[in-house]
Amino acid sequence: MSEKSNIKQFGGEWALILLSLLIAFLIWFLYTLSVSYSAFFEYEVEATTNIEGHAPVAIAEEVLVLRGRGPGFSILKNRLYRSNAEKIRLQIDASLFDELKDSPDTFSISKENLFQPLVKELGKVYEVEYIETESLRFVFPSQTYKKVPLVAQSDVSFDGQYMQVGDLVLSPDSVTVYGATEDLVNLNSVNTRIITLNGVNKTVHGIVQIEPLKGFRIAEDHASYTINVSRFVENKATVTLEVINLPAGTTLTIIPSQITVYYRIPFNSREVEKSDAPSFVVDYKDYISSRYGVVVPKLLDYSGMLLSYRLEPQVVECILTN
């Protein structure tokens, strides 16, 4: 074998050795980074919250220092930010902050109140052992705001013999809206997105998003709703109208004197006979305040639970005679 061939073979063996060493080093390096260690971590904390009358986001004045146990990858990543602490974004409930009376718009949070939000954010990366920093301070600038009613938009249909009982209930029933003062003056309510349900046959609970408003910030982004539903029986009855609050010596003639009432009661109600029909009256005071002597009969009494009713005719004519 020539000298040139020996040199080539020798060089190939060294290349193989170096490659093997490189692979071994990479395996060792990756293993080392995957092993758990206990170390200190530093973070710049950006908090998002919902403190009424204040901006939703602020950055802590102090650097957060905590001790945690996690893989070397996490420690290495945090060390790369040594010249500028790694930023972490936390969702924090407004109730966990304390307002500093001697410093406008400044709020602090103790390490005890900060622990759970940190665990929620960092728990999948490493175990938070304890927090070194006693508290963090944030400045949430004041903003102009207004509290307005929240209005439900709905498109709901029901199975046969089922109906909604009462109004749709929202929680919260009002929301805090931020914006320019001149714009807030003309804002009187905020709508939900449309609640669409079909074939409902039981009470419904759900979550609905709040409709955004261009140029405004709404503190809440969703609300819970409840639609109370009952199965019903509809009865029909003819009732004779009476007059209440009629002065002595005065006669009020009602045309017609009898009306038909269609009324709904719960399906399991025992009051299903026509003799249990609700009673209606005409109030003389309503006649006096009416322009043309046309009055809507009033429900006087019903002994059970009345879900709804409708009258035919809906109004009656009254003629005063002495």
mmCIF file with all atom_site columns, N, CA, C and O in Angstrom, residues 50 52-53 145-151 170-178 184 187-192 208-213 216-224:
data_model
loop_
_atom_site.group_PDB
_atom_site.id
_atom_site.type_symbol
_atom_site.label_atom_id
_atom_site.label_alt_id
_atom_site.label_comp_id
_atom_site.label_asym_id
_atom_site.label_entity_id
_atom_site.label_seq_id
_atom_site.pdbx_PDB_ins_code
_atom_site.Cartn_x
_atom_site.Cartn_y
_atom_site.Cartn_z
_atom_site.occupancy
_atom_site.B_iso_or_equiv
_atom_site.pdbx_formal_charge
_atom_site.auth_seq_id
_atom_site.auth_comp_id
_atom_site.auth_asym_id
_atom_site.auth_atom_id
_atom_site.pdbx_PDB_model_num
ATOM 1   N N  . ASN A 1 50  ? -58.617 43.879 35.137 1.00 0.00 ? 50  ASN A N  1
ATOM 2   C CA . ASN A 1 50  ? -59.844 44.630 34.863 1.00 0.00 ? 50  ASN A CA 1
ATOM 3   C C  . ASN A 1 50  ? -60.209 45.486 36.075 1.00 0.00 ? 50  ASN A C  1
ATOM 4   O O  . ASN A 1 50  ? -61.224 45.261 36.728 1.00 0.00 ? 50  ASN A O  1
ATOM 5   N N  . GLU A 1 52  ? -61.673 48.673 37.488 1.00 0.00 ? 52  GLU A N  1
ATOM 6   C CA . GLU A 1 52  ? -62.621 49.654 36.960 1.00 0.00 ? 52  GLU A CA 1
ATOM 7   C C  . GLU A 1 52  ? -62.022 51.057 36.960 1.00 0.00 ? 52  GLU A C  1
ATOM 8   O O  . GLU A 1 52  ? -61.485 51.521 37.956 1.00 0.00 ? 52  GLU A O  1
ATOM 9   N N  . GLY A 1 53  ? -62.147 51.724 35.791 1.00 0.00 ? 53  GLY A N  1
ATOM 10  C CA . GLY A 1 53  ? -61.671 53.089 35.664 1.00 0.00 ? 53  GLY A CA 1
ATOM 11  C C  . GLY A 1 53  ? -60.207 53.214 35.304 1.00 0.00 ? 53  GLY A C  1
ATOM 12  O O  . GLY A 1 53  ? -59.668 54.328 35.289 1.00 0.00 ? 53  GLY A O  1
ATOM 13  N N  . TYR A 1 145 ? -64.744 56.265 31.753 1.00 0.00 ? 145 TYR A N  1
ATOM 14  C CA . TYR A 1 145 ? -65.582 55.090 31.531 1.00 0.00 ? 145 TYR A CA 1
ATOM 15  C C  . TYR A 1 145 ? -67.027 55.382 31.920 1.00 0.00 ? 145 TYR A C  1
ATOM 16  O O  . TYR A 1 145 ? -67.336 56.382 32.564 1.00 0.00 ? 145 TYR A O  1
ATOM 17  N N  . LYS A 1 146 ? -67.894 54.463 31.515 1.00 0.00 ? 146 LYS A N  1
ATOM 18  C CA . LYS A 1 146 ? -69.317 54.579 31.820 1.00 0.00 ? 146 LYS A CA 1
ATOM 19  C C  . LYS A 1 146 ? -69.887 53.171 31.952 1.00 0.00 ? 146 LYS A C  1
ATOM 20  O O  . LYS A 1 146 ? -69.539 52.281 31.178 1.00 0.00 ? 146 LYS A O  1
ATOM 21  N N  . LYS A 1 147 ? -70.774 52.987 32.915 1.00 0.00 ? 147 LYS A N  1
ATOM 22  C CA . LYS A 1 147 ? -71.430 51.687 33.094 1.00 0.00 ? 147 LYS A CA 1
ATOM 23  C C  . LYS A 1 147 ? -72.803 51.768 32.439 1.00 0.00 ? 147 LYS A C  1
ATOM 24  O O  . LYS A 1 147 ? -73.598 52.660 32.752 1.00 0.00 ? 147 LYS A O  1
ATOM 25  N N  . VAL A 1 148 ? -73.070 50.828 31.516 1.00 0.00 ? 148 VAL A N  1
ATOM 26  C CA . VAL A 1 148 ? -74.335 50.848 30.784 1.00 0.00 ? 148 VAL A CA 1
ATOM 27  C C  . VAL A 1 148 ? -74.973 49.461 30.822 1.00 0.00 ? 148 VAL A C  1
ATOM 28  O O  . VAL A 1 148 ? -74.296 48.452 31.017 1.00 0.00 ? 148 VAL A O  1
ATOM 29  N N  . PRO A 1 149 ? -76.305 49.386 30.618 1.00 0.00 ? 149 PRO A N  1
ATOM 30  C CA . PRO A 1 149 ? -76.993 48.091 30.618 1.00 0.00 ? 149 PRO A CA 1
ATOM 31  C C  . PRO A 1 149 ? -76.527 47.210 29.459 1.00 0.00 ? 149 PRO A C  1
ATOM 32  O O  . PRO A 1 149 ? -76.190 47.697 28.379 1.00 0.00 ? 149 PRO A O  1
ATOM 33  N N  . LEU A 1 150 ? -76.521 45.916 29.709 1.00 0.00 ? 150 LEU A N  1
ATOM 34  C CA . LEU A 1 150 ? -76.220 44.929 28.675 1.00 0.00 ? 150 LEU A CA 1
ATOM 35  C C  . LEU A 1 150 ? -77.543 44.368 28.172 1.00 0.00 ? 150 LEU A C  1
ATOM 36  O O  . LEU A 1 150 ? -78.363 43.899 28.962 1.00 0.00 ? 150 LEU A O  1
ATOM 37  N N  . VAL A 1 151 ? -77.772 44.432 26.857 1.00 0.00 ? 151 VAL A N  1
ATOM 38  C CA . VAL A 1 151 ? -79.038 44.022 26.251 1.00 0.00 ? 151 VAL A CA 1
ATOM 39  C C  . VAL A 1 151 ? -78.828 42.728 25.463 1.00 0.00 ? 151 VAL A C  1
ATOM 40  O O  . VAL A 1 151 ? -77.929 42.650 24.617 1.00 0.00 ? 151 VAL A O  1
ATOM 41  N N  . LEU A 1 170 ? -79.357 37.998 32.171 1.00 0.00 ? 170 LEU A N  1
ATOM 42  C CA . LEU A 1 170 ? -77.931 38.115 31.869 1.00 0.00 ? 170 LEU A CA 1
ATOM 43  C C  . LEU A 1 170 ? -77.140 38.364 33.146 1.00 0.00 ? 170 LEU A C  1
ATOM 44  O O  . LEU A 1 170 ? -77.600 39.059 34.049 1.00 0.00 ? 170 LEU A O  1
ATOM 45  N N  . SER A 1 171 ? -75.928 37.816 33.187 1.00 0.00 ? 171 SER A N  1
ATOM 46  C CA . SER A 1 171 ? -75.015 38.090 34.304 1.00 0.00 ? 171 SER A CA 1
ATOM 47  C C  . SER A 1 171 ? -73.596 38.254 33.745 1.00 0.00 ? 171 SER A C  1
ATOM 48  O O  . SER A 1 171 ? -73.045 37.300 33.189 1.00 0.00 ? 171 SER A O  1
ATOM 49  N N  . PRO A 1 172 ? -73.031 39.455 33.813 1.00 0.00 ? 172 PRO A N  1
ATOM 50  C CA . PRO A 1 172 ? -73.588 40.666 34.430 1.00 0.00 ? 172 PRO A CA 1
ATOM 51  C C  . PRO A 1 172 ? -74.678 41.274 33.553 1.00 0.00 ? 172 PRO A C  1
ATOM 52  O O  . PRO A 1 172 ? -74.735 41.009 32.356 1.00 0.00 ? 172 PRO A O  1
ATOM 53  N N  . ASP A 1 173 ? -75.522 42.109 34.176 1.00 0.00 ? 173 ASP A N  1
ATOM 54  C CA . ASP A 1 173 ? -76.576 42.776 33.410 1.00 0.00 ? 173 ASP A CA 1
ATOM 55  C C  . ASP A 1 173 ? -76.156 44.174 32.957 1.00 0.00 ? 173 ASP A C  1
ATOM 56  O O  . ASP A 1 173 ? -76.922 44.879 32.312 1.00 0.00 ? 173 ASP A O  1
ATOM 57  N N  . SER A 1 174 ? -74.930 44.572 33.316 1.00 0.00 ? 174 SER A N  1
ATOM 58  C CA . SER A 1 174 ? -74.380 45.843 32.851 1.00 0.00 ? 174 SER A CA 1
ATOM 59  C C  . SER A 1 174 ? -72.880 45.673 32.670 1.00 0.00 ? 174 SER A C  1
ATOM 60  O O  . SER A 1 174 ? -72.267 44.780 33.269 1.00 0.00 ? 174 SER A O  1
ATOM 61  N N  . VAL A 1 175 ? -72.275 46.540 31.835 1.00 0.00 ? 175 VAL A N  1
ATOM 62  C CA . VAL A 1 175 ? -70.849 46.430 31.534 1.00 0.00 ? 175 VAL A CA 1
ATOM 63  C C  . VAL A 1 175 ? -70.186 47.802 31.630 1.00 0.00 ? 175 VAL A C  1
ATOM 64  O O  . VAL A 1 175 ? -70.849 48.837 31.539 1.00 0.00 ? 175 VAL A O  1
ATOM 65  N N  . THR A 1 176 ? -68.875 47.786 31.813 1.00 0.00 ? 176 THR A N  1
ATOM 66  C CA . THR A 1 176 ? -68.087 49.013 31.885 1.00 0.00 ? 176 THR A CA 1
ATOM 67  C C  . THR A 1 176 ? -67.456 49.276 30.526 1.00 0.00 ? 176 THR A C  1
ATOM 68  O O  . THR A 1 176 ? -66.760 48.415 29.985 1.00 0.00 ? 176 THR A O  1
ATOM 69  N N  . VAL A 1 177 ? -67.711 50.464 29.989 1.00 0.00 ? 177 VAL A N  1
ATOM 70  C CA . VAL A 1 177 ? -67.222 50.826 28.660 1.00 0.00 ? 177 VAL A CA 1
ATOM 71  C C  . VAL A 1 177 ? -66.272 52.012 28.786 1.00 0.00 ? 177 VAL A C  1
ATOM 72  O O  . VAL A 1 177 ? -66.583 53.002 29.457 1.00 0.00 ? 177 VAL A O  1
ATOM 73  N N  . TYR A 1 178 ? -65.116 51.917 28.122 1.00 0.00 ? 178 TYR A N  1
ATOM 74  C CA . TYR A 1 178 ? -64.113 52.982 28.145 1.00 0.00 ? 178 TYR A CA 1
ATOM 75  C C  . TYR A 1 178 ? -64.058 53.658 26.778 1.00 0.00 ? 178 TYR A C  1
ATOM 76  O O  . TYR A 1 178 ? -64.186 53.007 25.734 1.00 0.00 ? 178 TYR A O  1
ATOM 77  N N  . LEU A 1 184 ? -68.915 58.752 25.045 1.00 0.00 ? 184 LEU A N  1
ATOM 78  C CA . LEU A 1 184 ? -69.622 58.012 26.088 1.00 0.00 ? 184 LEU A CA 1
ATOM 79  C C  . LEU A 1 184 ? -70.961 58.653 26.441 1.00 0.00 ? 184 LEU A C  1
ATOM 80  O O  . LEU A 1 184 ? -71.884 57.964 26.872 1.00 0.00 ? 184 LEU A O  1
ATOM 81  N N  . LEU A 1 187 ? -73.760 57.014 24.579 1.00 0.00 ? 187 LEU A N  1
ATOM 82  C CA . LEU A 1 187 ? -73.842 55.554 24.661 1.00 0.00 ? 187 LEU A CA 1
ATOM 83  C C  . LEU A 1 187 ? -74.760 55.151 25.810 1.00 0.00 ? 187 LEU A C  1
ATOM 84  O O  . LEU A 1 187 ? -74.506 55.484 26.963 1.00 0.00 ? 187 LEU A O  1
ATOM 85  N N  . ASN A 1 188 ? -75.840 54.443 25.500 1.00 0.00 ? 188 ASN A N  1
ATOM 86  C CA . ASN A 1 188 ? -76.829 54.094 26.522 1.00 0.00 ? 188 ASN A CA 1
ATOM 87  C C  . ASN A 1 188 ? -76.922 52.604 26.821 1.00 0.00 ? 188 ASN A C  1
ATOM 88  O O  . ASN A 1 188 ? -77.509 52.208 27.833 1.00 0.00 ? 188 ASN A O  1
ATOM 89  N N  . SER A 1 189 ? -76.384 51.756 25.940 1.00 0.00 ? 189 SER A N  1
ATOM 90  C CA . SER A 1 189 ? -76.441 50.320 26.172 1.00 0.00 ? 189 SER A CA 1
ATOM 91  C C  . SER A 1 189 ? -75.446 49.613 25.267 1.00 0.00 ? 189 SER A C  1
ATOM 92  O O  . SER A 1 189 ? -74.922 50.191 24.311 1.00 0.00 ? 189 SER A O  1
ATOM 93  N N  . VAL A 1 190 ? -75.204 48.347 25.583 1.00 0.00 ? 190 VAL A N  1
ATOM 94  C CA . VAL A 1 190 ? -74.333 47.483 24.779 1.00 0.00 ? 190 VAL A CA 1
ATOM 95  C C  . VAL A 1 190 ? -75.083 46.180 24.533 1.00 0.00 ? 190 VAL A C  1
ATOM 96  O O  . VAL A 1 190 ? -75.780 45.677 25.428 1.00 0.00 ? 190 VAL A O  1
ATOM 97  N N  . ASN A 1 191 ? -74.954 45.630 23.335 1.00 0.00 ? 191 ASN A N  1
ATOM 98  C CA . ASN A 1 191 ? -75.661 44.403 22.975 1.00 0.00 ? 191 ASN A CA 1
ATOM 99  C C  . ASN A 1 191 ? -74.766 43.172 23.061 1.00 0.00 ? 191 ASN A C  1
ATOM 100 O O  . ASN A 1 191 ? -73.542 43.255 22.890 1.00 0.00 ? 191 ASN A O  1
ATOM 101 N N  . THR A 1 192 ? -75.391 42.039 23.300 1.00 0.00 ? 192 THR A N  1
ATOM 102 C CA . THR A 1 192 ? -74.699 40.759 23.150 1.00 0.00 ? 192 THR A CA 1
ATOM 103 C C  . THR A 1 192 ? -74.771 40.355 21.685 1.00 0.00 ? 192 THR A C  1
ATOM 104 O O  . THR A 1 192 ? -75.527 40.929 20.902 1.00 0.00 ? 192 THR A O  1
ATOM 105 N N  . VAL A 1 208 ? -72.555 33.893 26.198 1.00 0.00 ? 208 VAL A N  1
ATOM 106 C CA . VAL A 1 208 ? -72.679 34.640 24.956 1.00 0.00 ? 208 VAL A CA 1
ATOM 107 C C  . VAL A 1 208 ? -71.627 35.746 24.933 1.00 0.00 ? 208 VAL A C  1
ATOM 108 O O  . VAL A 1 208 ? -71.331 36.364 25.964 1.00 0.00 ? 208 VAL A O  1
ATOM 109 N N  . GLN A 1 209 ? -71.034 35.956 23.763 1.00 0.00 ? 209 GLN A N  1
ATOM 110 C CA . GLN A 1 209 ? -70.039 37.018 23.606 1.00 0.00 ? 209 GLN A CA 1
ATOM 111 C C  . GLN A 1 209 ? -70.734 38.376 23.530 1.00 0.00 ? 209 GLN A C  1
ATOM 112 O O  . GLN A 1 209 ? -71.877 38.483 23.075 1.00 0.00 ? 209 GLN A O  1
ATOM 113 N N  . ILE A 1 210 ? -70.037 39.402 23.978 1.00 0.00 ? 210 ILE A N  1
ATOM 114 C CA . ILE A 1 210 ? -70.563 40.762 23.924 1.00 0.00 ? 210 ILE A CA 1
ATOM 115 C C  . ILE A 1 210 ? -70.125 41.405 22.604 1.00 0.00 ? 210 ILE A C  1
ATOM 116 O O  . ILE A 1 210 ? -68.971 41.264 22.187 1.00 0.00 ? 210 ILE A O  1
ATOM 117 N N  . GLU A 1 211 ? -71.054 42.088 21.963 1.00 0.00 ? 211 GLU A N  1
ATOM 118 C CA . GLU A 1 211 ? -70.783 42.707 20.660 1.00 0.00 ? 211 GLU A CA 1
ATOM 119 C C  . GLU A 1 211 ? -69.793 43.855 20.837 1.00 0.00 ? 211 GLU A C  1
ATOM 120 O O  . GLU A 1 211 ? -70.048 44.796 21.585 1.00 0.00 ? 211 GLU A O  1
ATOM 121 N N  . PRO A 1 212 ? -68.634 43.814 20.142 1.00 0.00 ? 212 PRO A N  1
ATOM 122 C CA . PRO A 1 212 ? -67.659 44.914 20.255 1.00 0.00 ? 212 PRO A CA 1
ATOM 123 C C  . PRO A 1 212 ? -68.225 46.218 19.694 1.00 0.00 ? 212 PRO A C  1
ATOM 124 O O  . PRO A 1 212 ? -69.106 46.206 18.829 1.00 0.00 ? 212 PRO A O  1
ATOM 125 N N  . LEU A 1 213 ? -67.702 47.326 20.185 1.00 0.00 ? 213 LEU A N  1
ATOM 126 C CA . LEU A 1 213 ? -68.093 48.652 19.700 1.00 0.00 ? 213 LEU A CA 1
ATOM 127 C C  . LEU A 1 213 ? -66.859 49.371 19.206 1.00 0.00 ? 213 LEU A C  1
ATOM 128 O O  . LEU A 1 213 ? -65.889 49.546 19.956 1.00 0.00 ? 213 LEU A O  1
ATOM 129 N N  . PHE A 1 216 ? -64.529 52.016 21.241 1.00 0.00 ? 216 PHE A N  1
ATOM 130 C CA . PHE A 1 216 ? -64.702 51.821 22.682 1.00 0.00 ? 216 PHE A CA 1
ATOM 131 C C  . PHE A 1 216 ? -63.989 50.538 23.112 1.00 0.00 ? 216 PHE A C  1
ATOM 132 O O  . PHE A 1 216 ? -63.762 49.633 22.311 1.00 0.00 ? 216 PHE A O  1
ATOM 133 N N  . ARG A 1 217 ? -63.659 50.488 24.385 1.00 0.00 ? 217 ARG A N  1
ATOM 134 C CA . ARG A 1 217 ? -63.162 49.246 24.981 1.00 0.00 ? 217 ARG A CA 1
ATOM 135 C C  . ARG A 1 217 ? -64.146 48.793 26.048 1.00 0.00 ? 217 ARG A C  1
ATOM 136 O O  . ARG A 1 217 ? -64.451 49.544 26.974 1.00 0.00 ? 217 ARG A O  1
ATOM 137 N N  . ILE A 1 218 ? -64.652 47.587 25.912 1.00 0.00 ? 218 ILE A N  1
ATOM 138 C CA . ILE A 1 218 ? -65.602 47.036 26.876 1.00 0.00 ? 218 ILE A CA 1
ATOM 139 C C  . ILE A 1 218 ? -64.833 46.119 27.820 1.00 0.00 ? 218 ILE A C  1
ATOM 140 O O  . ILE A 1 218 ? -64.127 45.200 27.376 1.00 0.00 ? 218 ILE A O  1
ATOM 141 N N  . ALA A 1 219 ? -64.946 46.368 29.110 1.00 0.00 ? 219 ALA A N  1
ATOM 142 C CA . ALA A 1 219 ? -64.161 45.617 30.093 1.00 0.00 ? 219 ALA A CA 1
ATOM 143 C C  . ALA A 1 219 ? -64.475 44.124 30.051 1.00 0.00 ? 219 ALA A C  1
ATOM 144 O O  . ALA A 1 219 ? -63.588 43.284 30.151 1.00 0.00 ? 219 ALA A O  1
ATOM 145 N N  . GLU A 1 220 ? -65.751 43.786 29.904 1.00 0.00 ? 220 GLU A N  1
ATOM 146 C CA . GLU A 1 220 ? -66.147 42.385 29.851 1.00 0.00 ? 220 GLU A CA 1
ATOM 147 C C  . GLU A 1 220 ? -66.256 41.935 28.398 1.00 0.00 ? 220 GLU A C  1
ATOM 148 O O  . GLU A 1 220 ? -66.667 42.726 27.534 1.00 0.00 ? 220 GLU A O  1
ATOM 149 N N  . ASP A 1 221 ? -65.908 40.679 28.117 1.00 0.00 ? 221 ASP A N  1
ATOM 150 C CA . ASP A 1 221 ? -66.036 40.203 26.740 1.00 0.00 ? 221 ASP A CA 1
ATOM 151 C C  . ASP A 1 221 ? -67.124 39.157 26.565 1.00 0.00 ? 221 ASP A C  1
ATOM 152 O O  . ASP A 1 221 ? -67.453 38.763 25.450 1.00 0.00 ? 221 ASP A O  1
ATOM 153 N N  . HIS A 1 222 ? -67.708 38.694 27.672 1.00 0.00 ? 222 HIS A N  1
ATOM 154 C CA . HIS A 1 222 ? -68.790 37.709 27.573 1.00 0.00 ? 222 HIS A CA 1
ATOM 155 C C  . HIS A 1 222 ? -69.695 37.818 28.797 1.00 0.00 ? 222 HIS A C  1
ATOM 156 O O  . HIS A 1 222 ? -69.351 38.476 29.784 1.00 0.00 ? 222 HIS A O  1
ATOM 157 N N  . ALA A 1 223 ? -70.845 37.187 28.693 1.00 0.00 ? 223 ALA A N  1
ATOM 158 C CA . ALA A 1 223 ? -71.803 37.151 29.811 1.00 0.00 ? 223 ALA A CA 1
ATOM 159 C C  . ALA A 1 223 ? -72.478 35.785 29.819 1.00 0.00 ? 223 ALA A C  1
ATOM 160 O O  . ALA A 1 223 ? -72.539 35.097 28.792 1.00 0.00 ? 223 ALA A O  1
ATOM 161 N N  . SER A 1 224 ? -72.961 35.381 30.970 1.00 0.00 ? 224 SER A N  1
ATOM 162 C CA . SER A 1 224 ? -73.746 34.148 31.053 1.00 0.00 ? 224 SER A CA 1
ATOM 163 C C  . SER A 1 224 ? -75.224 34.508 30.951 1.00 0.00 ? 224 SER A C  1
ATOM 164 O O  . SER A 1 224 ? -75.628 35.613 31.314 1.00 0.00 ? 224 SER A O  1
#
